[in-house]
XYZ file of C-alpha atoms in Angstrom:
675
model
C 21.111 37.521 -1.574
C 21.743 33.858 -0.763
C 25.370 32.905 -0.175
C 27.231 29.660 -0.864
C 28.787 27.949 2.118
C 29.674 24.403 3.070
C 27.139 22.636 5.243
C 28.490 19.668 7.151
C 31.230 19.150 4.595
C 28.822 19.476 1.651
C 28.116 22.478 -0.535
C 25.053 24.476 0.427
C 23.336 27.808 -0.040
C 22.725 30.022 2.991
C 19.176 31.375 2.774
C 18.775 33.123 6.105
C 20.813 34.075 9.178
C 19.821 36.176 12.199
C 20.361 36.480 15.949
C 17.897 37.894 18.463
C 17.434 38.169 22.244
C 16.164 34.884 23.692
C 12.685 36.198 24.487
C 9.250 35.510 23.076
C 9.505 38.886 21.347
C 12.771 37.756 19.754
C 11.134 34.530 18.576
C 8.282 36.572 17.098
C 10.828 38.710 15.212
C 12.480 35.565 13.798
C 9.088 34.226 12.708
C 8.183 37.435 10.866
C 11.613 37.771 9.260
C 11.660 34.130 8.136
C 8.126 34.391 6.717
C 9.070 37.565 4.835
C 12.186 35.877 3.440
C 10.341 32.679 2.474
C 7.757 34.806 0.645
C 10.557 35.795 -1.737
C 11.339 32.140 -2.481
C 9.362 29.660 -4.559
C 8.410 27.370 -1.694
C 5.021 25.693 -1.605
C 2.781 27.556 0.834
C 2.087 24.497 2.977
C 5.803 23.616 3.196
C 6.746 27.166 4.185
C 4.043 27.272 6.866
C 5.109 23.918 8.312
C 8.787 24.874 8.459
C 8.087 28.270 10.050
C 5.772 26.680 12.606
C 8.414 24.078 13.474
C 11.137 26.740 13.864
C 8.910 28.871 16.104
C 7.892 25.883 18.267
C 11.521 24.818 18.732
C 12.700 28.358 19.477
C 9.858 28.854 21.975
C 10.819 25.629 23.747
C 14.426 26.841 23.968
C 13.323 30.158 25.479
C 10.940 28.607 28.001
C 12.825 25.510 29.126
C 16.493 26.476 29.205
C 17.992 26.657 32.719
C 19.765 29.008 33.124
C 17.882 31.092 30.589
C 19.540 31.925 27.281
C 20.501 35.501 26.530
C 20.308 35.240 22.751
C 19.187 32.779 20.074
C 20.455 32.401 16.515
C 18.845 30.915 13.409
C 20.559 29.815 10.190
C 18.755 28.231 7.206
C 20.726 26.351 4.515
C 19.629 24.726 1.265
C 21.582 21.634 0.152
C 20.136 19.924 -2.908
C 16.408 19.702 -2.195
C 16.906 19.615 1.570
C 16.400 22.583 3.904
C 18.450 22.525 7.105
C 17.902 25.044 9.878
C 20.117 25.402 12.928
C 19.038 27.056 16.188
C 21.816 28.019 18.604
C 21.535 29.481 22.098
C 23.825 30.254 25.046
C 21.526 29.033 27.826
C 21.263 25.804 29.753
C 20.678 22.543 27.916
C 17.149 21.588 26.861
C 16.126 19.093 29.582
C 15.584 15.525 28.335
C 15.145 16.655 24.724
C 15.842 13.236 23.186
C 13.344 11.501 25.481
C 10.645 14.090 24.847
C 11.331 14.033 21.112
C 11.047 10.240 20.897
C 7.735 10.362 22.717
C 6.241 13.189 20.645
C 3.505 11.971 18.298
C 0.602 13.774 16.703
C -1.344 10.704 17.743
C -0.706 11.522 21.398
C -1.641 15.181 21.197
C -4.787 17.240 21.027
C -5.429 18.707 17.550
C -6.854 21.781 19.262
C -3.526 22.561 20.894
C -3.380 20.515 24.087
C -0.482 18.895 25.876
C 2.361 17.651 23.718
C 1.136 19.475 20.645
C 4.310 21.538 20.115
C 6.863 18.766 19.670
C 4.260 16.661 17.839
C 3.780 19.441 15.249
C 7.548 19.627 14.769
C 7.880 15.869 14.386
C 5.162 15.800 11.723
C 6.651 18.764 9.819
C 10.331 17.716 9.805
C 12.178 14.648 8.575
C 14.773 14.702 11.344
C 15.912 16.736 14.355
C 19.170 16.429 16.314
C 20.190 18.220 19.502
C 23.674 18.835 20.902
C 24.139 20.530 24.247
C 26.723 23.305 24.378
C 27.732 25.879 24.917
C 26.394 26.820 22.496
C 23.444 24.459 22.321
C 22.701 23.417 18.721
C 19.352 22.148 17.484
C 19.336 21.085 13.809
C 16.135 20.373 11.866
C 15.925 18.845 8.377
C 13.062 19.040 5.881
C 13.175 17.632 2.360
C 11.255 19.771 -0.101
C 10.261 16.793 -2.233
C 7.922 14.527 -0.283
C 8.197 10.825 -0.905
C 6.032 9.345 1.861
C 2.321 9.589 1.025
C 0.457 12.134 3.150
C -2.748 10.877 4.775
C -5.401 13.089 6.372
C -7.180 11.277 9.231
C -10.552 12.719 10.299
C -12.232 11.419 13.475
C -14.149 13.401 16.099
C -13.494 10.929 18.924
C -9.981 11.801 20.253
C -9.024 8.296 21.386
C -10.023 6.712 18.071
C -8.160 9.449 16.198
C -5.157 8.652 18.393
C -5.455 4.938 17.561
C -5.742 5.437 13.787
C -2.793 7.844 13.723
C -0.672 5.451 15.779
C -1.405 2.640 13.320
C -0.629 4.700 10.204
C 2.192 6.990 11.377
C 5.070 4.510 10.821
C 4.310 4.296 7.083
C 2.819 7.675 6.187
C 3.036 11.378 6.954
C -0.230 11.852 8.856
C -2.369 14.950 9.410
C -5.080 14.845 12.124
C -8.458 16.606 12.092
C -11.373 16.297 14.533
C -13.954 18.427 12.723
C -15.249 18.832 9.208
C -14.001 22.434 9.211
C -10.445 21.364 10.097
C -10.493 18.621 7.471
C -11.657 20.957 4.695
C -9.006 23.541 5.602
C -6.197 20.961 5.567
C -7.382 19.336 2.336
C -7.465 22.715 0.567
C -4.111 24.109 1.674
C -2.031 20.914 1.867
C -1.252 18.264 -0.684
C -3.052 15.161 0.575
C -2.699 11.743 -1.065
C -5.533 9.985 0.794
C -8.197 10.732 3.404
C -9.380 8.388 6.147
C -12.580 9.823 7.625
C -15.331 8.863 10.022
C -18.754 9.173 8.390
C -20.276 10.850 11.445
C -18.339 13.896 12.660
C -20.300 15.117 15.651
C -23.519 16.577 14.266
C -22.094 16.562 10.716
C -21.690 13.853 8.126
C -18.561 13.392 6.073
C -20.423 13.910 2.787
C -19.609 17.666 2.511
C -15.924 16.734 2.566
C -16.436 14.408 -0.397
C -18.451 17.014 -2.304
C -15.893 19.773 -1.645
C -13.057 17.625 -2.971
C -15.046 16.645 -6.070
C -15.624 20.331 -6.869
C -11.951 21.289 -6.402
C -10.491 21.587 -9.897
C -7.061 22.650 -8.561
C -5.976 19.162 -7.519
C -6.365 15.581 -8.740
C -9.019 13.315 -7.180
C -8.153 12.165 -3.658
C -9.099 8.606 -2.620
C -11.228 8.437 0.527
C -11.559 5.583 3.025
C -14.749 6.052 5.049
C -15.222 4.549 8.520
C -18.505 4.163 10.360
C -20.194 2.080 13.004
C -23.477 2.162 11.063
C -23.438 -0.409 8.222
C -26.764 0.959 6.914
C -24.992 3.963 5.326
C -22.702 1.771 3.238
C -24.639 2.183 -0.027
C -24.954 5.954 0.440
C -21.226 6.274 1.018
C -20.220 4.171 -1.985
C -22.638 6.046 -4.269
C -20.792 9.260 -3.395
C -17.603 7.843 -4.861
C -15.794 6.795 -1.686
C -12.953 4.425 -2.490
C -13.443 1.974 0.396
C -15.779 1.487 3.341
C -14.725 0.144 6.784
C -16.933 -0.633 9.781
C -16.025 -0.143 13.423
C -14.248 -1.568 15.295
C -11.389 -1.185 12.827
C -8.726 -3.880 12.842
C -5.165 -2.479 12.467
C -4.132 -4.836 9.668
C -7.351 -4.110 7.832
C -6.816 -0.343 8.072
C -3.210 -0.548 6.859
C -4.139 -2.891 4.024
C -7.081 -0.722 2.961
C -5.001 2.472 2.883
C -2.204 0.758 0.944
C -4.571 -0.708 -1.651
C -6.490 2.561 -2.031
C -3.243 4.413 -2.751
C -2.208 1.756 -5.265
C -5.582 1.919 -7.033
C -5.346 5.698 -7.189
C -1.846 5.457 -8.678
C -3.046 3.026 -11.351
C -5.976 5.291 -12.254
C -3.637 8.263 -12.628
C -1.315 6.072 -14.693
C -4.102 5.203 -17.138
C -4.986 8.872 -17.465
C -1.337 9.746 -17.927
C -0.736 7.118 -20.591
C -3.887 8.241 -22.427
C -2.475 11.636 -23.366
C 1.166 11.402 -22.266
C 2.414 9.187 -25.088
C 2.274 12.065 -27.562
C 4.597 14.091 -25.311
C 7.076 11.324 -24.669
C 9.300 12.165 -27.640
C 9.900 15.625 -26.151
C 11.458 14.379 -22.934
C 12.544 10.801 -23.553
C 16.181 10.559 -22.370
C 18.583 10.374 -25.324
C 22.310 10.939 -25.572
C 24.799 10.187 -28.396
C 27.524 7.684 -27.604
C 30.115 10.189 -28.839
C 30.154 13.830 -27.712
C 33.153 15.480 -29.371
C 36.209 14.468 -27.369
C 34.128 12.359 -24.978
C 32.321 9.015 -24.965
C 29.014 8.756 -23.109
C 26.739 5.997 -21.774
C 23.193 6.697 -20.533
C 20.994 4.461 -18.382
C 17.607 5.316 -16.867
C 14.331 3.973 -15.543
C 11.039 5.612 -14.610
C 8.811 4.911 -11.627
C 5.544 3.060 -12.106
C 3.641 5.955 -13.709
C 6.471 7.924 -15.260
C 8.197 11.008 -14.018
C 10.345 14.040 -14.576
C 13.988 13.015 -15.127
C 15.339 14.838 -18.156
C 18.596 14.843 -20.167
C 19.129 17.044 -23.236
C 22.099 17.196 -25.600
C 22.788 20.634 -27.094
C 25.559 20.716 -29.756
C 27.482 24.005 -29.572
C 30.425 25.590 -31.359
C 33.574 24.117 -29.830
C 31.721 22.122 -27.176
C 28.821 19.782 -26.442
C 26.386 20.696 -23.693
C 24.537 18.197 -21.506
C 21.601 19.427 -19.431
C 20.226 17.175 -16.676
C 17.069 18.059 -14.768
C 14.993 16.277 -12.165
C 11.416 17.490 -11.654
C 10.340 16.024 -8.328
C 7.257 13.854 -8.211
C 5.610 11.289 -10.455
C 3.060 11.053 -13.202
C 1.249 13.885 -14.921
C 2.591 16.750 -12.837
C 6.225 15.621 -13.092
C 5.986 14.843 -16.811
C 4.277 18.168 -17.530
C 7.016 19.909 -15.566
C 9.681 18.052 -17.544
C 8.050 19.116 -20.827
C 7.944 22.751 -19.667
C 11.601 22.666 -18.611
C 12.644 21.001 -21.868
C 10.922 23.775 -23.827
C 12.706 26.428 -21.734
C 16.094 24.782 -22.248
C 15.706 24.604 -26.031
C 14.416 28.179 -26.206
C 17.391 29.452 -24.207
C 19.788 27.487 -26.392
C 18.430 29.289 -29.461
C 19.406 32.658 -27.981
C 22.737 34.228 -27.203
C 25.562 31.874 -26.140
C 25.690 31.561 -22.337
C 28.116 29.737 -20.061
C 26.702 27.085 -17.696
C 26.229 29.483 -14.742
C 24.665 32.247 -16.857
C 22.452 29.649 -18.565
C 21.159 28.451 -15.185
C 20.571 32.036 -14.034
C 18.450 32.802 -17.107
C 16.603 29.479 -16.861
C 15.895 29.942 -13.149
C 14.503 33.421 -13.823
C 12.023 31.997 -16.338
C 10.877 29.393 -13.819
C 10.487 31.977 -11.049
C 8.226 34.129 -13.217
C 6.116 31.229 -14.475
C 3.076 30.966 -12.170
C 2.237 27.498 -13.441
C 5.472 26.133 -11.962
C 4.954 27.535 -8.461
C 5.601 24.852 -5.880
C 7.236 22.523 -8.458
C 10.670 21.497 -7.153
C 13.351 20.892 -9.786
C 17.144 20.462 -9.774
C 19.432 20.881 -12.779
C 23.028 20.455 -13.911
C 24.569 22.125 -16.987
C 27.804 20.594 -18.264
C 29.911 21.762 -21.232
C 32.369 19.255 -22.745
C 35.271 20.937 -24.537
C 37.562 19.354 -27.114
C 40.666 19.622 -24.887
C 39.050 17.499 -22.155
C 37.963 20.467 -20.057
C 34.587 20.342 -18.337
C 32.696 23.473 -17.311
C 29.690 22.951 -15.109
C 27.136 24.641 -12.872
C 24.461 23.158 -10.621
C 21.021 24.150 -9.352
C 20.759 21.899 -6.313
C 21.562 18.793 -8.376
C 23.365 15.720 -6.979
C 27.120 16.178 -7.100
C 29.034 14.811 -10.131
C 31.532 12.098 -9.178
C 35.018 11.529 -10.620
C 35.708 7.781 -10.544
C 38.950 5.812 -11.008
C 39.956 2.282 -10.114
C 41.435 3.554 -6.835
C 38.772 5.939 -5.604
C 35.888 8.323 -6.163
C 35.264 11.901 -5.122
C 32.592 14.526 -5.763
C 33.064 17.773 -7.655
C 31.805 20.413 -5.236
C 29.509 22.605 -7.312
C 26.241 23.972 -5.951
C 23.520 26.574 -6.300
C 19.858 27.191 -5.418
C 17.028 25.164 -6.933
C 15.568 26.299 -10.230
C 13.157 29.175 -9.685
C 13.800 29.205 -5.949
C 14.816 32.868 -5.794
C 14.258 35.860 -8.034
C 17.965 36.664 -8.557
C 19.949 33.441 -8.032
C 23.744 33.252 -8.130
C 25.354 30.097 -9.509
C 28.987 29.072 -9.245
C 30.777 27.731 -12.311
C 33.719 25.390 -12.071
C 36.189 23.895 -14.534
C 37.736 20.450 -14.386
C 40.036 18.606 -16.781
C 38.983 14.986 -17.085
C 42.193 13.014 -17.435
C 42.630 9.668 -19.224
C 41.683 6.938 -16.747
C 38.993 9.042 -15.090
C 35.275 8.680 -15.605
C 32.612 11.216 -14.653
C 29.320 10.035 -13.172
C 26.238 12.277 -13.406
C 23.003 11.166 -11.768
C 19.569 12.094 -10.490
C 18.555 11.549 -6.880
C 16.398 8.472 -7.493
C 19.539 6.344 -7.072
C 19.624 7.184 -3.349
C 16.868 9.680 -2.383
C 17.912 10.205 1.239
C 21.546 11.052 0.460
C 21.421 12.643 -2.989
C 18.391 14.814 -2.188
C 20.434 16.552 0.503
C 23.293 17.382 -1.864
C 25.422 14.399 -0.904
C 27.583 12.242 -3.205
C 26.505 9.109 -5.059
C 26.058 6.056 -2.839
C 29.118 3.945 -2.084
C 27.560 0.796 -3.532
C 27.329 2.441 -6.970
C 30.790 4.037 -6.969
C 32.299 0.745 -5.759
C 30.609 -1.034 -8.665
C 31.983 1.507 -11.162
C 35.466 1.382 -9.623
C 35.528 -2.390 -10.037
C 34.561 -2.017 -13.740
C 37.114 0.615 -14.704
C 38.960 -1.852 -16.934
C 35.755 -2.666 -18.842
C 34.576 -0.689 -21.884
C 32.340 2.244 -21.010
C 29.096 0.670 -22.261
C 29.811 -2.594 -20.445
C 30.564 -0.751 -17.208
C 27.355 1.277 -17.527
C 25.309 -1.851 -18.218
C 26.671 -3.630 -15.140
C 26.067 -0.547 -13.003
C 22.483 -0.303 -14.287
C 21.916 -3.951 -13.380
C 23.197 -3.224 -9.885
C 20.841 -0.222 -9.608
C 17.861 -2.278 -10.782
C 18.666 -5.035 -8.302
C 19.067 -2.507 -5.504
C 15.887 -0.505 -6.196
C 13.700 -3.385 -7.364
C 11.346 -3.724 -10.350
C 9.082 -0.866 -9.166
C 11.359 1.959 -7.956
C 9.810 4.682 -5.810
C 11.410 7.389 -7.942
C 12.806 7.784 -11.446
C 16.544 7.246 -11.721
C 19.113 8.159 -14.350
C 22.869 8.252 -14.689
C 25.344 9.308 -17.373
C 28.873 7.940 -17.480
C 31.511 9.970 -19.388
C 35.159 9.438 -20.281
C 37.697 10.840 -22.728
C 37.042 9.243 -26.116
C 40.764 8.673 -26.639
C 41.062 6.753 -23.335
C 41.272 2.991 -23.554
C 39.736 0.667 -20.972
C 43.002 0.540 -18.985
C 43.159 3.254 -16.334
C 45.778 4.626 -14.004
C 45.993 3.178 -10.547
C 45.474 6.203 -8.351
C 43.921 9.619 -8.251
C 45.654 12.224 -6.061
C 43.747 13.243 -2.938
C 40.988 10.828 -3.763
C 39.576 8.119 -1.562
C 36.444 6.087 -1.345
C 34.189 7.650 1.196
C 34.068 5.794 4.461
C 30.652 4.500 5.485
C 28.797 6.678 7.937
C 29.441 5.791 11.577
C 26.783 3.814 13.323
C 24.330 5.903 15.306
C 23.588 4.751 18.829
C 19.847 4.886 19.480
C 18.905 5.188 23.155
C 16.616 2.488 24.430
C 12.975 3.520 24.716
C 11.674 3.167 28.246
C 8.618 0.940 28.401
C 5.459 2.649 29.613
C 2.989 0.647 31.680
C -0.158 1.455 33.564
C 0.437 2.689 37.145
C -0.612 -0.586 38.772
C 0.347 -2.915 35.947
C 1.326 -6.497 36.629
C 3.632 -8.523 34.401
C 1.758 -9.463 31.274
C 2.335 -11.286 28.043
C 1.945 -9.307 24.810
C 1.201 -12.254 22.573
C -1.352 -14.193 24.602
C -4.866 -13.265 25.636
C -5.760 -14.552 29.128
C -9.218 -16.113 29.395
C -11.908 -13.822 30.703
C -14.754 -15.238 32.772
C -18.127 -13.933 31.650
C -21.663 -14.868 32.455
C -23.532 -16.958 29.869
C -26.320 -14.390 29.478
C -26.501 -12.226 26.353
C -25.472 -8.595 26.235
C -29.083 -7.670 25.629
C -29.842 -8.920 29.158
C -27.241 -6.540 30.593
C -24.468 -9.124 31.017
C -20.930 -7.921 30.275
C -19.673 -8.839 26.805
C -15.953 -8.077 26.582
C -14.391 -9.268 23.294
C -10.592 -8.874 23.410
C -9.648 -10.255 19.975
C -9.767 -6.907 18.169
C -8.023 -4.938 20.904
C -5.350 -7.654 21.117
C -4.667 -7.059 17.410
C -4.314 -3.313 18.052
C -1.964 -3.983 20.964
C 0.238 -6.204 18.838
C 0.201 -3.776 15.899
C 1.292 -0.631 17.746
C 3.513 -2.147 20.449
C 3.342 -2.129 24.247
C 4.463 1.456 24.804
C 1.997 3.004 22.358
C -0.800 0.693 23.470
C -0.283 1.592 27.136
C -0.686 5.248 26.193
C -3.830 4.498 24.182
C -5.255 2.400 27.022
C -4.751 5.193 29.538
C -6.462 7.699 27.246
C -9.318 5.276 26.618
C -9.907 4.606 30.320
C -9.881 8.312 31.142
C -12.087 9.273 28.209
C -14.573 6.432 28.526
C -14.936 6.828 32.297
C -15.853 10.495 31.893
C -18.328 9.832 29.067
C -20.009 7.034 31.031
C -20.413 9.294 34.071
C -21.962 11.971 31.859
C -24.462 9.495 30.433
C -25.451 8.272 33.878
C -26.667 11.796 34.708
C -28.047 12.582 31.228
C -31.403 14.347 31.034
C -31.443 15.578 27.426
C -32.508 12.867 24.935
C -31.226 14.879 21.950
C -27.751 15.273 23.471
C -27.602 11.536 24.176
C -28.483 10.771 20.572
C -25.789 13.129 19.264
C -23.109 11.473 21.404
C -24.220 7.859 20.940
C -22.475 7.124 17.640
C -19.054 8.322 18.796
C -19.365 6.486 22.122
C -20.357 3.239 20.388
C -17.289 3.474 18.133
C -14.961 4.165 21.068
C -16.257 1.311 23.246
C -16.354 -1.157 20.371
C -12.765 -0.379 19.308
C -11.553 -1.343 22.796
C -13.540 -4.563 23.043
C -16.527 -3.370 25.115
C -18.995 -5.055 22.770
C -22.012 -5.107 25.090
C -21.733 -1.422 25.993
C -21.144 -0.522 22.334
C -24.304 -2.380 21.320
C -26.226 -0.526 24.037
C -24.933 2.832 22.739
C -26.042 1.947 19.201
C -29.464 1.009 20.566
C -29.654 4.447 22.192
C -28.809 6.076 18.855
C -31.607 4.206 17.070
C -34.295 4.500 19.775
C -37.093 6.836 18.633
C -38.853 7.263 21.975
C -37.143 9.936 24.103
C -37.994 8.415 27.483
C -36.883 4.933 26.428
C -33.709 6.452 25.018
C -32.795 7.970 28.395
C -33.558 4.713 30.167
C -31.207 2.838 27.839
C -28.543 5.497 28.311
C -28.735 5.322 32.114
C -28.435 1.530 31.925
C -25.284 1.731 29.852
C -23.137 2.943 32.765
C -23.120 -0.213 34.956
C -22.679 -2.440 31.894
C -19.753 -0.367 30.601
C -18.083 -0.291 34.024
C -18.291 -4.064 34.274
C -16.684 -4.440 30.851
C -13.982 -1.881 31.716
C -13.175 -4.028 34.749
C -12.741 -7.011 32.435
C -10.576 -4.887 30.152
C -8.331 -4.092 33.141
C -8.043 -7.787 34.002
C -7.123 -8.637 30.423
C -4.608 -5.849 30.225
C -3.167 -6.548 33.656
C -3.569 -3.028 34.953
C -6.009 -3.379 37.845
C -8.462 -5.511 39.784
C -11.986 -6.207 38.515
């Protein structure tokens, strides 16, 4: 049974707590116990797997790297709003250089097959934030929001360095998933919600067409836009005929890749919007937010806005004997899925209201049980708040992970601490019910998390900028205050908000616009203290000289053409990549490129199998071209297209000296060595 406890000063629900010996066997026990417990909750399968993997990776690092070794390790998992927080504690030595290693961990820098750096990179991709505090006891806190807001992009590329480059370009703006094979890509696309796929057309001996066909035949998920990349322009028509959203040729410019992904996501959103509007209008009357201006002893003002393609914010008024009930719900997501979820929840609420009278907590318990047993709502995250307004000014309320209600006066604002698990999250949830008497001069603010997703989604109070606005309008009539607050919200979130938002403002109907000056034990929340971010140490090549990031030094080349075997180094594209990802990330990419390309070139110099050379030619051409080795890339493409086996080997053997000459020019341009 989950228990209610404060988490960092905010209400939360404890989902799991255990302590084990700090051994790999103890970590294995925690993994099995957490998986068994999560199986009893309505978490999406991909989210549960990612969180468990992150916990196990972090716990394993604690066991292996603590000096002196820890004797035991503890794990606690809390749910606050729609945010899961897990805390690992141990009694060993501090994790050495955790912050530095964490800052440097990127999926882009790791091997998708499990090579160096993979552990922390997996954790960084799975979690929204991690903090570490040395002890004793040492405390490692990880945070994961159940409702994703950043689009998730699957990047498929068989050449590790190019995969690294694409991930580095996209990772600042998207949650990225890497895959190097068709098999990996299909597995990720089937088990994980993916918003867009960026894929190379040639994946080793395979083409990317089976990936497209598999997604087209998957009726369990909406169409996924695909951006296809290839170094062979001749396949363009074939790719577009298969329904690929956009086609890019290698070498890929960073700005072009970012722009293409952004536009593809926007086009996909518009297409879903048209589909949604086609059949969704007939359902709108079921879930359109409505609220009377007078609710018994209370006055109410409602303001709301939906994201670009509609969503799942819901408010329902249920008249009852001796009280008026307001039900707020927020079905996470946008468009068809969120609206369908809102319709389903609205139907449940009205059906429950037709039955026996239930208090707010009992109402939520019954509602949550219906959601848990409804297979069609598995993986759908929803919060809810049930509020009864009684004639004597008393409020009775219960919450299922919803943002905290705020009591607002001219002098201050404070949250009402009421919490509970998300709707349908557990089979037998327990909800707290609280009472509060709203006095003349006080207003109650109810909201959904679209007003401030980062704070409200984790169970925190309304943002200061909104409560300050309402405090300054306490002397204004309720409708006027709500209108000014809505204008402030619209200005803050812009004309195309990322999420739906809604708020309800309540006051005693017999209260005039004048309000009392102070509220006991109430103060405006102080802004969060500034967080000091350690400086990131610049990484350079071992023999690097001082170099300028913005300028490209001239490179002396012979006037002959690349076809004659003369070096043809073209730094414009690689300069754009360097500028896009920054010096530290580019230095890492350059080191990987030099190591990878040098090995591949040596292999080709000794090649004796024409078929093997052909199979590797496309990937090598893409790698060399992306890093400015235009002459060597053209030679690799010529090898790929050469029909005669003997001539193919001759071309392959001749690539090595040309590529080495261009690598020398790359080093001169980069400033990392002598030609």
